[in-house]
PDB file of C-alpha atoms in Angstrom:
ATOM      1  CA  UNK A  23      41.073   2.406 -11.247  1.00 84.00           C
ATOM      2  CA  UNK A  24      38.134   1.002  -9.866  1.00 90.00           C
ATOM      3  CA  UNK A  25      36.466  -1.991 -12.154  1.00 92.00           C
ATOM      4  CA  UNK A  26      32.853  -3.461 -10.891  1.00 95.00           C
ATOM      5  CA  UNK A  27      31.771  -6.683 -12.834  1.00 95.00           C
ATOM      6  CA  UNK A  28      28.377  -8.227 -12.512  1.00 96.00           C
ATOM      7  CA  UNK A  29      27.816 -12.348 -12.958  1.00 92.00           C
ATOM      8  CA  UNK A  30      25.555 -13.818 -14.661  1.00 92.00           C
ATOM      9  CA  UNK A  31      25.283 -10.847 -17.440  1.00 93.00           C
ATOM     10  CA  UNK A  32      21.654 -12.047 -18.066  1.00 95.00           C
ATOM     11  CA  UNK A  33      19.113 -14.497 -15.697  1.00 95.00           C
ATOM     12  CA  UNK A  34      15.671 -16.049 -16.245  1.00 96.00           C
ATOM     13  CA  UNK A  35      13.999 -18.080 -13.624  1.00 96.00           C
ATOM     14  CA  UNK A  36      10.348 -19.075 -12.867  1.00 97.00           C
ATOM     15  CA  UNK A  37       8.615 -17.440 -10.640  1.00 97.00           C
ATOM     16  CA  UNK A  38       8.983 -18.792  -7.058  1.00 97.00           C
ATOM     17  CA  UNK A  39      12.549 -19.571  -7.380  1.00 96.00           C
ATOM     18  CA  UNK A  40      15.477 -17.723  -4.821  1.00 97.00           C
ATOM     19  CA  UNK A  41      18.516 -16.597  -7.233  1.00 95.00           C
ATOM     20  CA  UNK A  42      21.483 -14.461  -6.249  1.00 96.00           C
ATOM     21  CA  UNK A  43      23.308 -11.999  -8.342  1.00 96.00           C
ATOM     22  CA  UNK A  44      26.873 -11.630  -7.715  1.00 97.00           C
ATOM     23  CA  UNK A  45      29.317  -8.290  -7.954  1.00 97.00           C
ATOM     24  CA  UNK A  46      32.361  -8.255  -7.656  1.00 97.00           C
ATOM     25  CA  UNK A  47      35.097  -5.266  -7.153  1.00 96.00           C
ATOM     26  CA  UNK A  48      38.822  -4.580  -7.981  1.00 95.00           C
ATOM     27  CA  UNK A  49      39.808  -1.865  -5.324  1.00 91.00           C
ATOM     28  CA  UNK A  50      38.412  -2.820  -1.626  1.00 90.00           C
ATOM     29  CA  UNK A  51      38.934   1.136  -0.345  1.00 90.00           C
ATOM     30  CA  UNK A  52      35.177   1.488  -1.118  1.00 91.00           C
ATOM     31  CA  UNK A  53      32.760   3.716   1.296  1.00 89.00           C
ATOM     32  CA  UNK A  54      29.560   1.815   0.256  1.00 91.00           C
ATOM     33  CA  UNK A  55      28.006  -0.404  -2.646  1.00 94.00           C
ATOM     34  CA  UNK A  56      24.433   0.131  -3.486  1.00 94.00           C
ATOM     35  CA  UNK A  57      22.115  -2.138  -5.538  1.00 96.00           C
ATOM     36  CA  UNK A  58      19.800  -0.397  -8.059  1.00 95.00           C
ATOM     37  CA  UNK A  59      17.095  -2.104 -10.207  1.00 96.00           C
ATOM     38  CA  UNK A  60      16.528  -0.443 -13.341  1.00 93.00           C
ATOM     39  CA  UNK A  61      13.161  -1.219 -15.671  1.00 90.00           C
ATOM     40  CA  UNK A  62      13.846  -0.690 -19.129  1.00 82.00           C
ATOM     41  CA  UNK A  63      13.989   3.091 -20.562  1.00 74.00           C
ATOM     42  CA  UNK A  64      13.631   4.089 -16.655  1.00 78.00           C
ATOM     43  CA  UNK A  65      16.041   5.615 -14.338  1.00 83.00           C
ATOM     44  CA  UNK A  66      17.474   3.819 -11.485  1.00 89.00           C
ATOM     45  CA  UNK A  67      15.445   2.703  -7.883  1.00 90.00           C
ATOM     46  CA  UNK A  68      18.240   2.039  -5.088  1.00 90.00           C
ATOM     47  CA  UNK A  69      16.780  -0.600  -3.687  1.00 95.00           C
ATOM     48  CA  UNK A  70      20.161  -1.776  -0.976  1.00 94.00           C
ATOM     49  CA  UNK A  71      22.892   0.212   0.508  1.00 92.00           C
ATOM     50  CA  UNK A  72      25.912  -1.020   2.553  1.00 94.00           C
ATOM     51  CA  UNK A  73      28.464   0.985   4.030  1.00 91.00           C
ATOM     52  CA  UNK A  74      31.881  -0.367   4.155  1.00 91.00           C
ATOM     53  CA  UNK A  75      31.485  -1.281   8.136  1.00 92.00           C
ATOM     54  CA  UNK A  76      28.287  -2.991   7.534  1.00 94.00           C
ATOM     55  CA  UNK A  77      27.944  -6.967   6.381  1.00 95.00           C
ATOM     56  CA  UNK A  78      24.077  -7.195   5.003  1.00 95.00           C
ATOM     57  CA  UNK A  79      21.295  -5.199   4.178  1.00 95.00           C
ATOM     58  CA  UNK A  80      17.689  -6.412   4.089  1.00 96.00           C
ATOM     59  CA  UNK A  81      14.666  -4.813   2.571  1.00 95.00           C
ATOM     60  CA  UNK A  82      11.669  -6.888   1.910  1.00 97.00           C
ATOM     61  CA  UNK A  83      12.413  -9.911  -0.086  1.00 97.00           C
ATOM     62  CA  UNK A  84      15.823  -8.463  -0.826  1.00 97.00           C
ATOM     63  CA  UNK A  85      19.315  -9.321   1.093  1.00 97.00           C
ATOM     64  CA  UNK A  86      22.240  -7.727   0.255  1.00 97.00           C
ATOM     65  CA  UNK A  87      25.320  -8.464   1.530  1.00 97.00           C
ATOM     66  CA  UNK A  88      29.125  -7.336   1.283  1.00 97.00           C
ATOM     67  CA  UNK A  89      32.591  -8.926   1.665  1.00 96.00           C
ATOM     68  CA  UNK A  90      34.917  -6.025   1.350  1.00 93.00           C
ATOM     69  CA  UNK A  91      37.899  -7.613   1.960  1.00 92.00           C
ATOM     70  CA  UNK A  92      37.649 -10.315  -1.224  1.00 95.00           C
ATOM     71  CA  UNK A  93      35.345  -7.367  -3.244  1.00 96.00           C
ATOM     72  CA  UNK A  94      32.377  -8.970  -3.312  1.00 97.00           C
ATOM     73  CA  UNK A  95      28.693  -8.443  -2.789  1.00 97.00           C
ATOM     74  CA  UNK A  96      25.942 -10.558  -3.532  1.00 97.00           C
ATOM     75  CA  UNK A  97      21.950  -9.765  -4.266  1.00 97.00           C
ATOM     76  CA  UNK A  98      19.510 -12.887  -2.939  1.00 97.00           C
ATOM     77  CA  UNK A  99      15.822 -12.056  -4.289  1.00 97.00           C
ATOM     78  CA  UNK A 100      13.690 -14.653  -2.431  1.00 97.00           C
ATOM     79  CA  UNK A 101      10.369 -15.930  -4.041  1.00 97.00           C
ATOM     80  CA  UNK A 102      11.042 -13.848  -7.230  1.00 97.00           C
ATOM     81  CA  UNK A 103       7.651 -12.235  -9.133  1.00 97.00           C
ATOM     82  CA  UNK A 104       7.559 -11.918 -12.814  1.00 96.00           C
ATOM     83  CA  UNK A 105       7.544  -8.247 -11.414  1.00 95.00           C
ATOM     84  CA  UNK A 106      11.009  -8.343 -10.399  1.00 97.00           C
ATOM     85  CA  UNK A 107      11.931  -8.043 -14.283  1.00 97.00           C
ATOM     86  CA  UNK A 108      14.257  -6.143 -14.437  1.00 96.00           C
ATOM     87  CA  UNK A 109      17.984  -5.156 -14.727  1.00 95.00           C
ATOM     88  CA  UNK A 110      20.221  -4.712 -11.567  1.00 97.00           C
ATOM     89  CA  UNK A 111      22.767  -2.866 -11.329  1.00 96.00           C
ATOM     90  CA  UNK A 112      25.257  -2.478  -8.291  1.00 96.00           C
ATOM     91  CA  UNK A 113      27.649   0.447  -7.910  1.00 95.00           C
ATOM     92  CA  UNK A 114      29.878   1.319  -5.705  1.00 94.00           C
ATOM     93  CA  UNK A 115      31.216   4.515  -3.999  1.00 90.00           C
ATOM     94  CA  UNK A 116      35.113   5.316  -3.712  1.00 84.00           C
ATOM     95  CA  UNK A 117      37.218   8.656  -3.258  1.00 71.00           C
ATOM     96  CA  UNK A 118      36.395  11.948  -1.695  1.00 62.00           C
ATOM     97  CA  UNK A 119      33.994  12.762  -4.623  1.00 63.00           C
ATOM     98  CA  UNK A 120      31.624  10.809  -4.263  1.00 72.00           C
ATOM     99  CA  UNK A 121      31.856   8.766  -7.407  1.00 80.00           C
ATOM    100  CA  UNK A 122      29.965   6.092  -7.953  1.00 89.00           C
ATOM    101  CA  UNK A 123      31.401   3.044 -10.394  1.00 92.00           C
ATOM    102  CA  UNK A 124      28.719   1.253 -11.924  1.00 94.00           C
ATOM    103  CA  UNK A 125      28.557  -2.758 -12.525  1.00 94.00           C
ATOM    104  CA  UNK A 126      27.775  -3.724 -15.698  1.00 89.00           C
ATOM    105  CA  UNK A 127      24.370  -5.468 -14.982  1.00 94.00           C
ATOM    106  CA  UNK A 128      22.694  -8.544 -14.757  1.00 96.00           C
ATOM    107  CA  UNK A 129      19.499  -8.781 -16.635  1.00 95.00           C
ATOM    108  CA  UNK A 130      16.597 -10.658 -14.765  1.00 97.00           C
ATOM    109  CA  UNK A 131      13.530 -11.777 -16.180  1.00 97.00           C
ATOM    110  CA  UNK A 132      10.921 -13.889 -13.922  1.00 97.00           C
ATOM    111  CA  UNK A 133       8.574 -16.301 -16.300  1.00 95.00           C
ATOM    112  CA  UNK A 134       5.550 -17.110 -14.817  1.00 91.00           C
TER     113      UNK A 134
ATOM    114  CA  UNK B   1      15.012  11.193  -0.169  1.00 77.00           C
ATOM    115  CA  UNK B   2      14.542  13.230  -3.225  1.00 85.00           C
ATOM    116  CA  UNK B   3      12.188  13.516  -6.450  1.00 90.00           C
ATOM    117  CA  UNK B   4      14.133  14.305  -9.490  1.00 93.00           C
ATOM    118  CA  UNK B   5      12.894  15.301 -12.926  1.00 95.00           C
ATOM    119  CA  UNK B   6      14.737  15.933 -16.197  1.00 96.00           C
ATOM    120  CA  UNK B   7      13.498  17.126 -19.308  1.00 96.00           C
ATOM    121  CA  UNK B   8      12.564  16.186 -21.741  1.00 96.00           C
ATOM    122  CA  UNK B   9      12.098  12.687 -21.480  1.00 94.00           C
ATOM    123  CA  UNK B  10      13.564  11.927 -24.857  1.00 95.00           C
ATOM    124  CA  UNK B  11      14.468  13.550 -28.042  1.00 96.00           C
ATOM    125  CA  UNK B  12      15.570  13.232 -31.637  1.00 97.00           C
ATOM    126  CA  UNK B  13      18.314  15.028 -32.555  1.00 96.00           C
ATOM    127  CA  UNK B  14      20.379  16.099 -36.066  1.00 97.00           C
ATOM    128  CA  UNK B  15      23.376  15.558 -36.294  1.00 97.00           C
ATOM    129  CA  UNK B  16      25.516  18.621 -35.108  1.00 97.00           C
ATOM    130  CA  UNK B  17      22.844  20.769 -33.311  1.00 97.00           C
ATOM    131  CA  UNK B  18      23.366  20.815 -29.472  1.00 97.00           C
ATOM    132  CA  UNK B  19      20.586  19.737 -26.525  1.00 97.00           C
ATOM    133  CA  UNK B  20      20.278  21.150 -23.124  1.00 98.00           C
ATOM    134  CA  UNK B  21      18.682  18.702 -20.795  1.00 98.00           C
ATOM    135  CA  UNK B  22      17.601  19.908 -17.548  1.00 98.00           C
ATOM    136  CA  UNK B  23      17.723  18.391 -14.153  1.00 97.00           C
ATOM    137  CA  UNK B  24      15.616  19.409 -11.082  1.00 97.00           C
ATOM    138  CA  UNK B  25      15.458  18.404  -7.389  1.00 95.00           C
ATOM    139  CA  UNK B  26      13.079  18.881  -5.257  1.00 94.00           C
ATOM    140  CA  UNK B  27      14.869  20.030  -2.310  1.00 91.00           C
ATOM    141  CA  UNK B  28      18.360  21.862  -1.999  1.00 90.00           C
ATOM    142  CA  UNK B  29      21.479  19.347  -2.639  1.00 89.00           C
ATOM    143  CA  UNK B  30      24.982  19.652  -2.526  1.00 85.00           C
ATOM    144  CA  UNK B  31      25.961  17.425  -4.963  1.00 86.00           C
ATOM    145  CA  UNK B  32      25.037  16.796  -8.240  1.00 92.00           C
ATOM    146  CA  UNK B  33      25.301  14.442 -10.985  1.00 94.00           C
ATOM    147  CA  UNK B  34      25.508  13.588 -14.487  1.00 96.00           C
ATOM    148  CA  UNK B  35      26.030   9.714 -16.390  1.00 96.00           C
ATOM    149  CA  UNK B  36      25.289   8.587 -19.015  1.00 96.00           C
ATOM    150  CA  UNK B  37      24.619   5.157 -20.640  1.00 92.00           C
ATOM    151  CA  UNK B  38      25.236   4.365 -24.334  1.00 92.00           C
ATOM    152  CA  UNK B  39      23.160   1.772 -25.401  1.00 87.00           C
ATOM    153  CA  UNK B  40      23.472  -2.096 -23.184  1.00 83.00           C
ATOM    154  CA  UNK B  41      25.956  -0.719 -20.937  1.00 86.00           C
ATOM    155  CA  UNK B  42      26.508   0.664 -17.694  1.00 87.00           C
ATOM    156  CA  UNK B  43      26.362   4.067 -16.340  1.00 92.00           C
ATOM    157  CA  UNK B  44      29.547   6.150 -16.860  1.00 93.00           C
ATOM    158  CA  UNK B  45      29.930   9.440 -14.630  1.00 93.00           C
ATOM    159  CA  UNK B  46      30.186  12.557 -16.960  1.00 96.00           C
ATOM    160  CA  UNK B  47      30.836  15.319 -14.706  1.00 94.00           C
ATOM    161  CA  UNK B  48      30.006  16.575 -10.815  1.00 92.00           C
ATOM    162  CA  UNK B  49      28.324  19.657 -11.076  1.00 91.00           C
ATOM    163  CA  UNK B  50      28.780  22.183  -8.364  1.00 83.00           C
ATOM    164  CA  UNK B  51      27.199  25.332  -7.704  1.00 81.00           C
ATOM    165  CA  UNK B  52      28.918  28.446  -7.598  1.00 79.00           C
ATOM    166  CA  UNK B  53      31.724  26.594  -9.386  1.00 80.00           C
ATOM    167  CA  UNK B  54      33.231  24.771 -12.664  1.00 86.00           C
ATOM    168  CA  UNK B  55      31.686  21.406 -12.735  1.00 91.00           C
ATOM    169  CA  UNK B  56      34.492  18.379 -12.142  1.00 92.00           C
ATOM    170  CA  UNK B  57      34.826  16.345 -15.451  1.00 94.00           C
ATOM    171  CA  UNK B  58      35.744  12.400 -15.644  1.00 92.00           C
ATOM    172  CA  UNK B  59      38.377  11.476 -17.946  1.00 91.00           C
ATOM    173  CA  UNK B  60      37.449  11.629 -21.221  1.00 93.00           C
ATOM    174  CA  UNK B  61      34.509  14.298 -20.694  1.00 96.00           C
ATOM    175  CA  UNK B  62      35.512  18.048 -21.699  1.00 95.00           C
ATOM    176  CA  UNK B  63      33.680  21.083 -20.791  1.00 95.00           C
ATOM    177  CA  UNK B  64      33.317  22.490 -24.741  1.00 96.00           C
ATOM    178  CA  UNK B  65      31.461  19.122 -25.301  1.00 97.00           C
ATOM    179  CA  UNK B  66      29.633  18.809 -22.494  1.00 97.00           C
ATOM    180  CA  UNK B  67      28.884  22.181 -21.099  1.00 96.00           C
ATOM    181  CA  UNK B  68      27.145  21.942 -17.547  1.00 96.00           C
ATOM    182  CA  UNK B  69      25.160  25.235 -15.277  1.00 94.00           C
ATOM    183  CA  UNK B  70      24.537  24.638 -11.948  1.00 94.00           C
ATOM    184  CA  UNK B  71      22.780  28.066 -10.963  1.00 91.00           C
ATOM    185  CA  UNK B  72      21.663  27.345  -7.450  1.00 91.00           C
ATOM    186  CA  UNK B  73      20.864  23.972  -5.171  1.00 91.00           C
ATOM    187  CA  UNK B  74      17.856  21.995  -6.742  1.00 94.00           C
ATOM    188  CA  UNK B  75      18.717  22.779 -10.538  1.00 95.00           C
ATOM    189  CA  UNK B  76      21.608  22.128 -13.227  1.00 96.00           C
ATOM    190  CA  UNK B  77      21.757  21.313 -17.220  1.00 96.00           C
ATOM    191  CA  UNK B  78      23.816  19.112 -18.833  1.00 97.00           C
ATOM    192  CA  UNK B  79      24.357  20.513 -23.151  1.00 97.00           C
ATOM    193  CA  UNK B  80      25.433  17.803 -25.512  1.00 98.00           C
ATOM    194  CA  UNK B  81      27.325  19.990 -27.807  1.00 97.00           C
ATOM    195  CA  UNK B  82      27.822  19.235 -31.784  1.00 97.00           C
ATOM    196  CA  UNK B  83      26.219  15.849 -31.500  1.00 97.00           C
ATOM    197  CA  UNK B  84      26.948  12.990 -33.243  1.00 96.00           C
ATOM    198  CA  UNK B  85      25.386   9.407 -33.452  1.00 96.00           C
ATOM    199  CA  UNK B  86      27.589   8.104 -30.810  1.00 95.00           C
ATOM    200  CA  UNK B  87      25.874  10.400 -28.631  1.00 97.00           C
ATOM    201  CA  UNK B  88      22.992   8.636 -28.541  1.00 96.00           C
ATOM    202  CA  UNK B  89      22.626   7.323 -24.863  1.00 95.00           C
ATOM    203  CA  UNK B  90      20.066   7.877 -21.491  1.00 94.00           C
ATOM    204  CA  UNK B  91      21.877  10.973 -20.249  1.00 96.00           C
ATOM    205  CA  UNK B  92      20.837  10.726 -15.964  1.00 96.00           C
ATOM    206  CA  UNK B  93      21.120  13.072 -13.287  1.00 96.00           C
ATOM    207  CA  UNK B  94      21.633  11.767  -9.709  1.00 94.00           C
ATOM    208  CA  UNK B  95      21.830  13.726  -6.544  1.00 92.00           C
ATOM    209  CA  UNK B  96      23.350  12.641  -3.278  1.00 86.00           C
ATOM    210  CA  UNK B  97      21.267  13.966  -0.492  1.00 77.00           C
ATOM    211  CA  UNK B  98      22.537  14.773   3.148  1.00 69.00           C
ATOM    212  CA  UNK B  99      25.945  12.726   4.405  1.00 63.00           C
ATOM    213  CA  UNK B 100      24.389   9.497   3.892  1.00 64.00           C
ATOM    214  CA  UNK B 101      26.194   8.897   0.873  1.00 71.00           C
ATOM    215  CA  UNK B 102      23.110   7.666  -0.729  1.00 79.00           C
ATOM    216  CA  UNK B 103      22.499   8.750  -4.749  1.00 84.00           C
ATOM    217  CA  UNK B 104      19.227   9.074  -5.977  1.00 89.00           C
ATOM    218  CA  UNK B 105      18.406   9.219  -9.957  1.00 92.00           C
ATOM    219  CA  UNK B 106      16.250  10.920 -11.962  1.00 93.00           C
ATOM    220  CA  UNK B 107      14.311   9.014 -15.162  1.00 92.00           C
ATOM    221  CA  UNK B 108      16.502   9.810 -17.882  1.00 94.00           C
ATOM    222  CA  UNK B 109      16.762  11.478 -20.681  1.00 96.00           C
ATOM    223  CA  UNK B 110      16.973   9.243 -23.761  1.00 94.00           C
ATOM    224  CA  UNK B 111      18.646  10.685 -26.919  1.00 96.00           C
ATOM    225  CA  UNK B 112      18.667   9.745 -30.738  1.00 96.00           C
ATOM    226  CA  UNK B 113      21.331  11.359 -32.770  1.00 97.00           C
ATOM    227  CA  UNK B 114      20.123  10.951 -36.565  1.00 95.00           C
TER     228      UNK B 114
END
């Protein structure tokens, strides 16, 4: 059974700083991992998505990247904004069925 | 990419009455999706809901508790049958659109079981 764990469980930096958020997987057969950012009583934005072939994924101020091998992925948020409160949450996609297994979170606040 | 609405939003509940919470895409999907997230943790998938079949339930999800439609491609409800307290969670749809393997979410539906 697939198990996703998320380091630190919680985060708060001042604005301005780089920080990385870690995840971490039990079963390396994966198709893809995803990063989503959800706000607080929201749904969930994907915000990264790496298939299993790929090693990093960049999107603005976000870099994702992906060891499959060791089940890892990591999150670097560069310059971080007070807007990037938030929780993130990666997931990521095994089986036929599309299933997704979720992370458990890390919880980011940005102080100004 | 897809837009994806639910209804409603959120809703107090009693005890024991049941809540249908809809789910609708904005373009035809294959797949479709329900989770749901009890209160500080993660997102656990309920069910796949197909259409024109019996939706595929996760271990520990049963059909008579969590009965789910799918009538055609953009639309599906989830029912949260006899509810309880712990029942009380954000109940999401996702869709995954195309073979990209991507799944997008709708906002949630949060629930309060008094």
């Amino acid at each position: 059974k697939q198990e996703v764990t998320q380091i630190p469980a919680a985060l708060s930096v001042p604005e301005g700083e780089n920080l990385v958020l870690n995840c971490s997987f039990t079963d390396s057969a994966i198709y893809n991992l995803q990063w989503f950012r959800q706000d607080p009583g929201k749904g969930l934005t994907s915000l990264l998505l790496i298939q299993s072939s790929q090693r990093e994924q960049t999107s603005g101020r976000l870099n994702a990247s992906l060891d499959k091998s060791s089940g890892r992925s990591t999150l670097y948020i560069a310059a971080s904004q007070p807007g990037d409160s938030a929780t993130y949450l990666c997931a990521v996609l095994t089986g036929t069925a599309s299933k997704l297994t979720f992370g458990t979170g890390t919880r980011l606040q940005v102080t100004l | 990419s897809a837009v994806i609405s639910q209804k409603p939003s959120r809703d107090i509940c009693q005890r024991g009455t049941s809540l249908t919470i809809q789910c609708q895409v904005d373009s035809q999907v294959t797949m479709m999706f329900w989770y749901r997230q009890q209160p500080g943790q993660s997102l656990t998938l309920i069910a796949t809901a197909n259409q024109g079949s019996e939706a595929t339930y996760e271990s520990g999800f049963v059909i008579d508790k969590f009965p789910i439609s799918r009538p055609n491609l953009t639309f599906s409800t989830l029912t949260v049958s006899n509810m309880s307290p712990e029942d009380s969670s954000i109940y999401l749809c996702s869709v995954e659109v195309g073979r990209t393997d991507t799944q997008y979410f709708g906002p949630g539906t949060r629930l309060t079981v008094l």
